[in-house]
Coordinates of C-alpha atoms in Angstrom, one line a residue:
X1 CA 120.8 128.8 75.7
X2 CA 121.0 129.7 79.5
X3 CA 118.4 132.5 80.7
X4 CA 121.6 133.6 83.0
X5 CA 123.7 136.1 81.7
X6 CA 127.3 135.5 82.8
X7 CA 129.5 138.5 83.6
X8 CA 132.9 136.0 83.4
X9 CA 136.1 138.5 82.7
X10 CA 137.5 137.8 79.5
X11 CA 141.5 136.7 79.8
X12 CA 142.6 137.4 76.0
X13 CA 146.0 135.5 76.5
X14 CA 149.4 136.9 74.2
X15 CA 149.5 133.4 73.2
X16 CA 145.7 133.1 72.0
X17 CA 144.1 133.6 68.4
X18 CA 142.6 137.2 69.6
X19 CA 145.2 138.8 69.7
X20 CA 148.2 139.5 67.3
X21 CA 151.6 136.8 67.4
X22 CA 153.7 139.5 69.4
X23 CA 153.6 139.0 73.1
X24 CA 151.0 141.8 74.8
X25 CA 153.5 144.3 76.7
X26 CA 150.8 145.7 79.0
X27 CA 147.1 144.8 80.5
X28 CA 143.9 146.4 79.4
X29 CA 140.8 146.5 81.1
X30 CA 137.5 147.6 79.8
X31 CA 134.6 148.2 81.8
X32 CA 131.2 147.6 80.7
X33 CA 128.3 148.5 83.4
X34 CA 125.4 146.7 82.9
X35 CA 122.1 147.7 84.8
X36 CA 121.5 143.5 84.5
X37 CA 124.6 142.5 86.1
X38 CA 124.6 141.0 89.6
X39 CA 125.0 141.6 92.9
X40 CA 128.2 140.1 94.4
X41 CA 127.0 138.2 97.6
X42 CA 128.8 138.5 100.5
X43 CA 128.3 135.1 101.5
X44 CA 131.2 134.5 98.7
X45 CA 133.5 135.7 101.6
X46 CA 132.9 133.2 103.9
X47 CA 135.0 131.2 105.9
X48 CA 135.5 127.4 107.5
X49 CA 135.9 126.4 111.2
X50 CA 136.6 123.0 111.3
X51 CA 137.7 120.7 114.3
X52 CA 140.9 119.8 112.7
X53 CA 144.3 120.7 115.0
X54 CA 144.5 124.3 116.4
X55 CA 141.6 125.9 114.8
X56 CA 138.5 125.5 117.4
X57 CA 140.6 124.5 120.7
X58 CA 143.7 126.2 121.5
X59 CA 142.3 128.8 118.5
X60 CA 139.2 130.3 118.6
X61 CA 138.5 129.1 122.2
X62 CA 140.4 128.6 125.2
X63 CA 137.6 128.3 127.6
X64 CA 136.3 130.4 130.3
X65 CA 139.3 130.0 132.9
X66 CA 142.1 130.7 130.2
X67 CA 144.3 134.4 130.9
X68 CA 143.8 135.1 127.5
X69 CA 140.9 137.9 127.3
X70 CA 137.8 135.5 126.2
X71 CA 134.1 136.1 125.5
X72 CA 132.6 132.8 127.0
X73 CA 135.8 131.0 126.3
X74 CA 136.6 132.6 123.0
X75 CA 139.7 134.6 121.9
X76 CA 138.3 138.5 122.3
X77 CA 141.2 139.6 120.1
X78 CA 140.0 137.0 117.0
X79 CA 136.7 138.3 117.8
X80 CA 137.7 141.6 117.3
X81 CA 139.6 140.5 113.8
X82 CA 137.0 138.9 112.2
X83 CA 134.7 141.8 113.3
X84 CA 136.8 144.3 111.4
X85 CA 137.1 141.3 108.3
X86 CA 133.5 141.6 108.2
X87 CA 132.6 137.6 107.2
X88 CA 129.8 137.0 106.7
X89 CA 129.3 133.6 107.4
X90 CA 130.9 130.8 109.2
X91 CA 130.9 126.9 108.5
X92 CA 130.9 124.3 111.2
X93 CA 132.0 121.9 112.6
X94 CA 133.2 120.3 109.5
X95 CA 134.6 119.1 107.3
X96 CA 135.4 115.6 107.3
X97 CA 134.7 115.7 110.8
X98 CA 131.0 116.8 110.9
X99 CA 130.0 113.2 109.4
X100 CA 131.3 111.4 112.6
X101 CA 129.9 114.3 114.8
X102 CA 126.9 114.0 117.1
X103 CA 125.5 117.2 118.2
X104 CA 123.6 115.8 121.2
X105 CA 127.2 115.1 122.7
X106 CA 128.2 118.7 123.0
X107 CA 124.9 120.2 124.6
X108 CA 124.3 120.9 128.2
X109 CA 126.9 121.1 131.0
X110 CA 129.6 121.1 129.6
X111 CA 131.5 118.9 132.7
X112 CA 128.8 115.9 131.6
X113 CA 129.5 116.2 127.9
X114 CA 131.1 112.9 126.4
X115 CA 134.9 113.0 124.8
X116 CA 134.9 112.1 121.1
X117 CA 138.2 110.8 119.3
X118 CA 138.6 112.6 116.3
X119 CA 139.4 110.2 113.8
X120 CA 139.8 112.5 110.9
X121 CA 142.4 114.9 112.4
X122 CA 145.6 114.1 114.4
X123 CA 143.5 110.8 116.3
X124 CA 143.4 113.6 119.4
X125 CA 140.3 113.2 122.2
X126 CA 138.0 116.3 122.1
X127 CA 136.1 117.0 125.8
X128 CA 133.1 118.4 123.2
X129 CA 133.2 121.7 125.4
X130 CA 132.7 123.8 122.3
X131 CA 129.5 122.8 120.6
X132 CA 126.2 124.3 119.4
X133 CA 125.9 126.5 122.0
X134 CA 128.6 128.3 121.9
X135 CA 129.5 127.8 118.3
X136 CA 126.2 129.8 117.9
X137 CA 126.6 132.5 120.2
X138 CA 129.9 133.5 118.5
X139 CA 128.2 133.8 115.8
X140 CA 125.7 136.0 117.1
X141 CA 128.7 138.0 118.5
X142 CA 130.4 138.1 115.2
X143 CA 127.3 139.2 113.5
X144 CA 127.8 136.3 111.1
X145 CA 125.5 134.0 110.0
X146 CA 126.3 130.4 110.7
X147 CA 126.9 127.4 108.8
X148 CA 125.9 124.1 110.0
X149 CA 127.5 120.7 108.3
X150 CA 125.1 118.2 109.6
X151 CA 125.8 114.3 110.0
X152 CA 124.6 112.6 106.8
X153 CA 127.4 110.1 106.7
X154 CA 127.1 108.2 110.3
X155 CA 123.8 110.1 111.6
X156 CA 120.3 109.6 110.7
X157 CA 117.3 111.6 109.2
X158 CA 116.2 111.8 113.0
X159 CA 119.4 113.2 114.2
X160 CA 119.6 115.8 111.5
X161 CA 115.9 116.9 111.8
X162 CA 116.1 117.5 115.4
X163 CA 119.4 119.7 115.4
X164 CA 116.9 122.1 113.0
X165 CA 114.3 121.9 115.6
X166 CA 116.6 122.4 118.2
X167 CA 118.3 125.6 117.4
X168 CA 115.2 127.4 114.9
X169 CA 111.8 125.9 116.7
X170 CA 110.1 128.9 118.6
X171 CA 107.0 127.2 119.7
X172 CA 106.8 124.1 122.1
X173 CA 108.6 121.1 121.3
X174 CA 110.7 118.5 122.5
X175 CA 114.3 120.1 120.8
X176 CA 113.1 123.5 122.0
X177 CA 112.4 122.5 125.5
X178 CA 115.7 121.3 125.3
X179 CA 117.3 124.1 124.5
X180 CA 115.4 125.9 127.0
X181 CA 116.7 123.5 129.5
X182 CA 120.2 124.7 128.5
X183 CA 119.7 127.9 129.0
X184 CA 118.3 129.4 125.8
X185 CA 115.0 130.6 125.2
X186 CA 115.0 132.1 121.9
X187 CA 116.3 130.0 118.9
X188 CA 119.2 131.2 116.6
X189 CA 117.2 130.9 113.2
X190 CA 120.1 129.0 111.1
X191 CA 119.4 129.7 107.4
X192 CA 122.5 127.6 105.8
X193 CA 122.6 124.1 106.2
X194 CA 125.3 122.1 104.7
X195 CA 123.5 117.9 104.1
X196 CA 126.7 116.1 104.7
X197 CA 130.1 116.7 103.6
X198 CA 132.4 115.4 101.0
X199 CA 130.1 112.3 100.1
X200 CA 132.4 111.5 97.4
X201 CA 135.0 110.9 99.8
X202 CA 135.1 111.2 104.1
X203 CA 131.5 111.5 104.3
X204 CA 131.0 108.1 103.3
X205 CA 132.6 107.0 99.8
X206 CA 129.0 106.9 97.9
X207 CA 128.4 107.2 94.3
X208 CA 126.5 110.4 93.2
X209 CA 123.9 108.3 92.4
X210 CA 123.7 106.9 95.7
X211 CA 124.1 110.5 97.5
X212 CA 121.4 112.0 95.4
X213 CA 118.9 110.0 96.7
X214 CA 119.7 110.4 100.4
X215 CA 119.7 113.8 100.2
X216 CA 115.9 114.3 99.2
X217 CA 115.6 111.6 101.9
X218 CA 117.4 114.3 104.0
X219 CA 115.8 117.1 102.2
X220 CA 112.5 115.9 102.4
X221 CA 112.6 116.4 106.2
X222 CA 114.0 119.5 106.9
X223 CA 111.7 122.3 107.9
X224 CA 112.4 125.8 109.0
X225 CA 109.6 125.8 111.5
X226 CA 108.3 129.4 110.1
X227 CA 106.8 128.2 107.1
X228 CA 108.4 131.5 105.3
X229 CA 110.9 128.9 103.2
X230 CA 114.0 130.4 105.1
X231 CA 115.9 127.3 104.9
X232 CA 119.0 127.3 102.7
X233 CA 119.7 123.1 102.0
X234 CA 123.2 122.7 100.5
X235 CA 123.9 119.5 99.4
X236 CA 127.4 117.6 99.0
X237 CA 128.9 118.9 95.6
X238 CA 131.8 117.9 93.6
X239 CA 135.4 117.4 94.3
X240 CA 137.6 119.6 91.9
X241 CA 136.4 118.5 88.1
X242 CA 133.8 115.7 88.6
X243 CA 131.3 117.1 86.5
X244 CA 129.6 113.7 86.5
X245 CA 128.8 114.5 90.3
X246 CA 127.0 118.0 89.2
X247 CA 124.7 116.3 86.8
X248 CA 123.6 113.5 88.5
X249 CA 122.6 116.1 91.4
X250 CA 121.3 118.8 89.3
X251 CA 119.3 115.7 87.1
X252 CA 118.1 113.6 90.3
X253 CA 117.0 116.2 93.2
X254 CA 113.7 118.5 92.3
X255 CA 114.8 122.1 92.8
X256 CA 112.1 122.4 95.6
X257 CA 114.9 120.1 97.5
X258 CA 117.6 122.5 96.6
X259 CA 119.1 125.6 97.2
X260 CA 123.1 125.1 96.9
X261 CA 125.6 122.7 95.5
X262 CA 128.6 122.2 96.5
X263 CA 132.4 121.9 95.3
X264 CA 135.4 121.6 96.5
X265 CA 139.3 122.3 95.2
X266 CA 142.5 122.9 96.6
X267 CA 146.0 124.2 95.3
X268 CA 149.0 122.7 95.7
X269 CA 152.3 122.0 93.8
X270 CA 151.0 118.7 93.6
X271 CA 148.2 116.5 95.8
X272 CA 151.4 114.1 97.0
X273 CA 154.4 116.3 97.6
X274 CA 152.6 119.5 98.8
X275 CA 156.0 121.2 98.9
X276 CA 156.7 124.0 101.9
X277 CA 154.5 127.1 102.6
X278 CA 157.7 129.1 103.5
X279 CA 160.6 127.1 101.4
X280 CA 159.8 127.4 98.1
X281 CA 161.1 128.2 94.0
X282 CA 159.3 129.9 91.5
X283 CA 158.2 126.5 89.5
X284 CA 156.5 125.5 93.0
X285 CA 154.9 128.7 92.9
X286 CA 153.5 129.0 89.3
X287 CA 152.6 125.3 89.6
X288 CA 150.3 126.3 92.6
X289 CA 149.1 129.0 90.9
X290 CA 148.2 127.0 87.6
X291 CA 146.1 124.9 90.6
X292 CA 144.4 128.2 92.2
X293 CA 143.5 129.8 88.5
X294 CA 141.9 126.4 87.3
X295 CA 139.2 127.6 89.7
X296 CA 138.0 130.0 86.2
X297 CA 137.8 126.3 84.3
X298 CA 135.7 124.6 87.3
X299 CA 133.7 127.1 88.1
X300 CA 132.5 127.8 84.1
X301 CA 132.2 124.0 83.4
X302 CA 130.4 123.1 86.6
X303 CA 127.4 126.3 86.1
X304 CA 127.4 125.2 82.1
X305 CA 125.7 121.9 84.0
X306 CA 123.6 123.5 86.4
X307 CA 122.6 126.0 84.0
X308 CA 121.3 123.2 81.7
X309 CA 119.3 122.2 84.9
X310 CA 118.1 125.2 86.3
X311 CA 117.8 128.1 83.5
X312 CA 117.1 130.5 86.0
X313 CA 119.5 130.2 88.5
X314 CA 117.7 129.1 91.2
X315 CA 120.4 127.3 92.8
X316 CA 123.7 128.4 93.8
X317 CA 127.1 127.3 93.2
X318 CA 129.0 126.6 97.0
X319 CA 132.7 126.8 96.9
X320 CA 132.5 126.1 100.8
X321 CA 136.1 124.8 100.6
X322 CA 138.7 127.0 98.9
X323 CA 142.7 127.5 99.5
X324 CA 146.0 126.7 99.6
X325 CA 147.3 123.4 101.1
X326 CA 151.1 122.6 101.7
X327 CA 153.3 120.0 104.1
X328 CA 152.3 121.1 107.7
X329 CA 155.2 123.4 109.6
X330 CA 157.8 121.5 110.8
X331 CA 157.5 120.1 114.5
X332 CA 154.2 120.2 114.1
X333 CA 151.3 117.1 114.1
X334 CA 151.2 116.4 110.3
X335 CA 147.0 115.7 111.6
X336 CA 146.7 119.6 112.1
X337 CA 147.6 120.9 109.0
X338 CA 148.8 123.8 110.6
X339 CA 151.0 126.4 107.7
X340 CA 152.0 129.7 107.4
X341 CA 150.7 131.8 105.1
X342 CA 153.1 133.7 102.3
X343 CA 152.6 136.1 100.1
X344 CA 152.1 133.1 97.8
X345 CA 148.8 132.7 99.0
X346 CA 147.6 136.7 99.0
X347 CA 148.3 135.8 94.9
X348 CA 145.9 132.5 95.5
X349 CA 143.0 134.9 97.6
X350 CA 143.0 137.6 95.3
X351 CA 142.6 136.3 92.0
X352 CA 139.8 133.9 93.1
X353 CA 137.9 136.2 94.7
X354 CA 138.3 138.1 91.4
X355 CA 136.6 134.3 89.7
X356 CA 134.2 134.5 92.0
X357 CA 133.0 138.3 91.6
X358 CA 133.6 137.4 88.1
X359 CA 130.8 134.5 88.4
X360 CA 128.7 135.6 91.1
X361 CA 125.2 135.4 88.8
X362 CA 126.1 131.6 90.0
X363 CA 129.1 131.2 92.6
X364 CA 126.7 133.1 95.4
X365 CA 128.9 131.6 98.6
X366 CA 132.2 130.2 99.1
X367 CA 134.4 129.6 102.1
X368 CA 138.0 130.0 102.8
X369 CA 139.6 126.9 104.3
X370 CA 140.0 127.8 107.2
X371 CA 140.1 130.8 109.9
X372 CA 142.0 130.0 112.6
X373 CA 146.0 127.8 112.4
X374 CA 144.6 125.5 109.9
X375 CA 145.9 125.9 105.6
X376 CA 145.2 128.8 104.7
X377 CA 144.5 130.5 107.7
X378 CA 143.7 134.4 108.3
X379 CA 144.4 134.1 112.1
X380 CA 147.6 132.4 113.3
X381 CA 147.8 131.8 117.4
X382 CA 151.0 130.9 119.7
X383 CA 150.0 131.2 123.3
X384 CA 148.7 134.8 124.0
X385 CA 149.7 136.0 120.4
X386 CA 148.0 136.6 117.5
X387 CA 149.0 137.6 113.9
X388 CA 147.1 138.6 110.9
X389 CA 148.2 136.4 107.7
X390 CA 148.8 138.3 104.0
X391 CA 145.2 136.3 102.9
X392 CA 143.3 138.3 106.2
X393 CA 145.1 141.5 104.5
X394 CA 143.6 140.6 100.9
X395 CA 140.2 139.6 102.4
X396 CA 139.8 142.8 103.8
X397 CA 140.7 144.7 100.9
X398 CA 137.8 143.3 99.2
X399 CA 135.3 143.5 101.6
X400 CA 134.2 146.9 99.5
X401 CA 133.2 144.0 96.9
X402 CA 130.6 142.4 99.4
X403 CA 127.1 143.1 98.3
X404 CA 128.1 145.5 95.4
X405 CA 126.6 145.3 91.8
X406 CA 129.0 143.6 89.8
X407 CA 130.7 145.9 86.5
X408 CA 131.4 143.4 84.3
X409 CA 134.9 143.8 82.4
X410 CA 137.0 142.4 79.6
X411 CA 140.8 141.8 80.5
X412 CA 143.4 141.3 78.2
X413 CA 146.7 140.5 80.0
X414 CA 150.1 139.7 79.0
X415 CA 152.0 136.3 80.0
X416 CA 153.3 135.1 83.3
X417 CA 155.4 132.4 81.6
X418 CA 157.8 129.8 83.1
X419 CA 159.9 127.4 81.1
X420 CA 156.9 126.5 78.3
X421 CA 153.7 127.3 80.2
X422 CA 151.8 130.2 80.4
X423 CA 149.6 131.8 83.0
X424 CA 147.5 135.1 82.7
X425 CA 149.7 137.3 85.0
X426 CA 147.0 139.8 85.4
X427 CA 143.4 139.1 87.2
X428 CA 141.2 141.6 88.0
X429 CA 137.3 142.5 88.8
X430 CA 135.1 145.5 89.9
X431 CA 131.8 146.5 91.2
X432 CA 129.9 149.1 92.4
X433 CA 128.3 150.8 96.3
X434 CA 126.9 153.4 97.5
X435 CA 128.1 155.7 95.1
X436 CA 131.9 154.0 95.1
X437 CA 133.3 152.1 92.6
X438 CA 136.2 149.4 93.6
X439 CA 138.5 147.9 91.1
X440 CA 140.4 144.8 93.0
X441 CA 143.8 144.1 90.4
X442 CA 146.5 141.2 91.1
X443 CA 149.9 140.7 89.0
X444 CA 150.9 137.1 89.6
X445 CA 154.1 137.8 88.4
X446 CA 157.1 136.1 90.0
X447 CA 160.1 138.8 89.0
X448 CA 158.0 141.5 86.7
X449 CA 155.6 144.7 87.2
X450 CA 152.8 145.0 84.8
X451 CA 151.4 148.3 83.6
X452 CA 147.5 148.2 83.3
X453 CA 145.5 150.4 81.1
X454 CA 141.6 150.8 82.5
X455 CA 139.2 152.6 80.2
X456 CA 137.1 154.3 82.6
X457 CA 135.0 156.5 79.6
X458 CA 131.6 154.0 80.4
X459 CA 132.0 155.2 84.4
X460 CA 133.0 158.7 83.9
X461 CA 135.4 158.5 87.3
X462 CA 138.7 160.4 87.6
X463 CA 139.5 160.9 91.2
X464 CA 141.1 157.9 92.7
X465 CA 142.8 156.4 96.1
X466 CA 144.5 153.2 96.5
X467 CA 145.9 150.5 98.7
X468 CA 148.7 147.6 97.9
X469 CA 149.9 144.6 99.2
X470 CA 153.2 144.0 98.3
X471 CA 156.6 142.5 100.1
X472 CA 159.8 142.0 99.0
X473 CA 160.3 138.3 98.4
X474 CA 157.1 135.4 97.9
X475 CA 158.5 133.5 100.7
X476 CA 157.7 136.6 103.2
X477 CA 155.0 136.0 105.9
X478 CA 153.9 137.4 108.9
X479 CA 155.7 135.8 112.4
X480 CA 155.3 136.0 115.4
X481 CA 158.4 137.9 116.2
X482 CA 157.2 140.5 113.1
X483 CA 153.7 140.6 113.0
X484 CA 153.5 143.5 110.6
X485 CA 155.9 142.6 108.3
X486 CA 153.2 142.4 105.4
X487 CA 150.0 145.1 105.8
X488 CA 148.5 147.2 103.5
X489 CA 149.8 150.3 102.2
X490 CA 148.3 153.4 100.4
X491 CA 149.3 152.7 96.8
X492 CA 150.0 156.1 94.0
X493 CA 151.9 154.2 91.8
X494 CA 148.5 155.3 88.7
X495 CA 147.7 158.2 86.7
X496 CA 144.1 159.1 84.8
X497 CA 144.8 160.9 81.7
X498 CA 141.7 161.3 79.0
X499 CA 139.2 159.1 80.5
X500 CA 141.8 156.1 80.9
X501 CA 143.5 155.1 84.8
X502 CA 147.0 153.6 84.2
X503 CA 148.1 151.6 86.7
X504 CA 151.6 149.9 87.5
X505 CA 151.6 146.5 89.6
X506 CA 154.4 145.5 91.2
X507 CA 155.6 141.5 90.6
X508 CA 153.5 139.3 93.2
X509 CA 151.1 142.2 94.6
X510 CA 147.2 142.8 95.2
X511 CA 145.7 146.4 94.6
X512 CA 142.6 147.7 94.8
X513 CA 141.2 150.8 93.9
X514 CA 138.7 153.5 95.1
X515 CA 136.4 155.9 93.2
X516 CA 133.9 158.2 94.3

C-alpha cells in the first residue's frame, strides 16, 4: 500500500452497484475535513506561452514602438489580466517548439539577433526579439514564477547547462558575465525547469527507455548555483494513457534526478475531425466532455505507478499541457491554432480543476494550454482589443482554491446521459483559507439543472455568498463586438436549512461558493 493518502472525490454514478437501480434525482455532497489532507498548490493554475501563431508576437508582445500601451514591448492590458488571474506560473517557450529553440539566438541586441523558421507552427520566420530577457522580466512583472522548456531534442547537455548558469549564477562566470553584458546584473533564480518536451513525440520520437537515460544525462548536470537544492527538474512525461512511459521513468531515474513528471492530454470530439469551437451539437459536446473527464482515469492510473515508485510522494505529477483543442477559426492559418472559447470549455476548466484539487497530494502543477489566441486561450487579441474568454472567468473563480488545504469530499451525482452513454453531470471540490471555506460546483448538463444537497454538519458553516457562470446557449462566447457577453454573476439560487446547503445548478454552469 501507498504511504500517500489520496483525497480523490468519490462519483457514485446512478448506473453503478452503490447505489440503488432507480436513476439518482439529485447530487449529494459530503464533506469530510481531514487535518492530513493537502494543500492545493497553486502551481496547479499555471499556464502555457508557447511560440505557436498569435500567442507571443502579435499577443503578448508587440514591441516597444507598437501604439498599443506596452511594458517593454508587452500588452499593459494582458499584464493587468493575468495580474488580477493571479497565475502563478508561466511555461516557455514551448512546446514542440522549445526542442528546435536555441536560447543564445534571442539574447543581446535585439537588431543582431538571428531569425529562426518555426518549423512546428504555421512554417512563419520569428526575428527572436522576444527571448529570455524579456520572457523573464514579464515574469518578474507578473509576479509569476517562470517555466523554462529547455532543448533536449536538438540541443546539447552544454547548451542546457549554460542557460541555468546564465539566468541563476550570481557569482563570476562566463553565462553571468554574459548576462551582465546584456544589461542584467542580478539573475532571475528560475526554480522550474521543464528537460525537453514531448520526447515521445516532437521532441524527438524516442522510446522511454531511450529518454530515461538522457535525462539523468541532462539531470546529472544541472545545478542551481546556490547549493540550497532549489532546482525543480521536470522531465518529459506521458502522452494521454501511456502508462508504460510512467514506469519506465519512475523505474529508471534515481529520485535525486527528479522532482516532476510530466503528462499530457487534450479534449476533442475526436483527435482527426476536431469539429468547431463555435458550431457545434450536443453529441460533439458530451463527446468532448467524455475526453476532458477521462482526466479522473489518467490522473489515478498514472500516481497508482508513481506511487509504486516513490511511497512518499516525492515527485509530482505535471499536467503542463491541459485543454480543449478544435479546427482553428475560419480564415485563419490552420499552423496557429487560434479558437474561440465557448461555454463548452468553462464546463472543460472547471471540472478539471475540480480533478486536480481532487488529486493534489500528487497532481502539484499543471498548465492550461495556452494564455494568449492559442486553444484554449484566456486572452483573445484583434489589433488594440482585448477580451476575456468564459475559461479566464472560471480560472478566476478558483483562484480562492490556490494554496488552500484541501476538504476532501464524497459526491454522488446523477447522470448526464446521451443516447447510451453516461457521464457524471455533477463535479465538484472544496478547500479551505484563511478562515474561508470555497466549494467550486459544475453541472455538465446539456438541457437540465441539478439540485445539490451539501452536508455541511462536519464544517459547522451557514452563512454563504456566491457567484455563477452561466449563458444561455453552449455555443456562446465572448467577441469582440460583445466582450461581456459571458462574466460572472452573484449567484442566490441555495438555501441552508439544518446543517445541509442546497444548491440548484443551472444546465452547463460553474459555481462556486463562499463561507466565512
Amino acid at each position: 500500500m501507498s504511504q500517500i493518502k489520496h483525497y480523490t472525490t468519490v462519483l457514485l454514478l446512478a448506473a453503478g452497484s452503490l447505489l440503488p437501480a432507480t436513476a439518482q434525482q439529485k447530487a449529494t455532497i459530503k464533506v469530510n475535513p481531514s487535518a492530513d489532507a493537502p494543500t492545493i498548490n497553486k502551481h496547479i493554475y499555471g499556464h502555457f506561452s508557447e511560440h505557436l501563431g498569435r500567442c507571443i508576437y502579435d499577443g503578448f508582445y508587440v514591441g516597444e514602438g507598437s501604439a498599443i500601451p506596452n511594458t517593454k514591448g508587452v500588452r499593459n492590458d494582458i499584464i493587468a489580466a493575468l495580474k488580477e488571474l493571479g497565475i502563478p506560473n508561466l511555461r516557455w517557450p514551448g512546446g514542440c517548439f522549445a526542442d528546435t529553440y536555441h536560447w543564445k539566438d534571442g539574447i543581446g541586441p535585439k537588431e543582431k539577433r538571428p531569425t529562426i523558421v518555426n518549423q512546428w507552427w504555421g512554417g512563419v520566420t520569428e526575428d527572436n526579439s522576444f527571448g529570455t530577457h524579456d520572457f523573464l522580466d514579464l515574469c518578474e512583472v507578473l509576479d509569476t514564477e517562470p517555466y523554462l522548456a529547455a532543448n533536449v531534442g536538438s540541443g546539447t547537455v552544454q547548451e542546457f547547462t549554460e542557460w541555468i548558469q546564465y539566468v541563476n549564477h550570481g557569482g563570476k562566470s562566463p553565462m553571468s558575465d554574459l548576462r551582465k553584458q546584456n544589461n542584467r546584473d542580478t539573475p532571475w533564480g528560475v526554480k522550474f525547469w521543464g528537460v525537453g518536451n514531448e520526447a515521445w513525440g516532437c521532441g524527438g520520437n524516442m522510446t522511454a527507455e531511450h529518454y530515461a537515460n538522457l535525462y539523468r544525462q541532462y539531470s546529472t548536470f544541472m545545478t542551481d548555483w546556490s547549493n540550497t537544492g532549489s532546482l525543480f527538474r521536470i522531465a518529459s512525461g506521458a502522452n494521454v494513457a501511456d502508462y508504460h512511459w510512467t514506469e519506465v521513468l519512475m523505474r529508471e531515474i534515481p529520485k535525486n534526478l527528479l522532482d516532476g513528471v510530466a503528462l499530457h492530454s487534450y479534449s476533442f470530439v475526436t483527435w482527426e475531425k476536431k469539429g468547431s469551437s463555435t458550431k457545434f451539437d450536443e453529441q460533439q459536446y458530451f463527446t468532448t466532455m467524455q475526453t476532458a473527464l477521462k482526466m479522473e482515469e489518467l490522473v489515478t492510473k498514472h500516481t497508482e505507478i508513481m506511487d509504486k515508485y516513490d511511497p512518499k510522494g516525492k515527485v509530482a505529477l505535471v499536467v503542463d499541457e491541459w485543454g480543449g483543442w478544435y479546427d482553428v477559426e475560419e480564415g485563419t492559418n490552420p499552423g496557429f491554432l487560434y479558437q474561440q472559447n465557448t461555454m463548452r470549455d468553462a464546463m472543460i476548466a472547471g471540472t478539471t480543476l475540480n480533478i486536480f484539487n481532487n488529486h493534489s497530494s500528487r497532481v502539484r502543477m499543471a498548465n492550461l494550454a495556452q494564455t494568449v489566441n492559442v486553444l484554449q486561450a484566456v486572452i483573445l487579441t484583434k489589433g488594440d482589443k482585448m477580451l476575456l474568454t468564459p475559461t479566464y472567468h472560471v480560472m478566476k473563480m478558483y483562484k480562492v482554491h490556490q494554496d488552500a488545504k484541501l476538504i476532501p469530499i464524497e459526491l454522488a451525482t446523477p447522470d448526464y446521459k446521451v443516447g447510451s452513454e453516461t457521464l457524471p453531470a455533477v463535479s465538484a471540490s472544496a478547500s479551505v483559507k484563511d478562515g474561508k471555506t470555497h466549494i467550486s460546483l459544475v453541472n455538465i448538463h446539456a438541457k437540465d439543472k441539478e439540485t445539490v444537497e451539501i452536508d455541511l454538519n462536519a464544517l459547522k458553516l451557514k452563512d454563504f455568498t456566491a457567484q455563477i457562470l452561466s449563458s444561455g446557449k453552449l455555443q456562446d462566447y465572448n467577441s469582440f463586438e460583445n466582450p461581456n457577453a459571458i462574466t460572472p454573476k452573484a449567484f442566490k439560487d441555495f438555501k441552508v436549512k439544518n446543517g445541509v446547503l442546497t444548491v440548484t445548478l443551472p444546465p452547463f454552469s460553474v459555481v462556486v461558493l463562499e463561507a466565512k
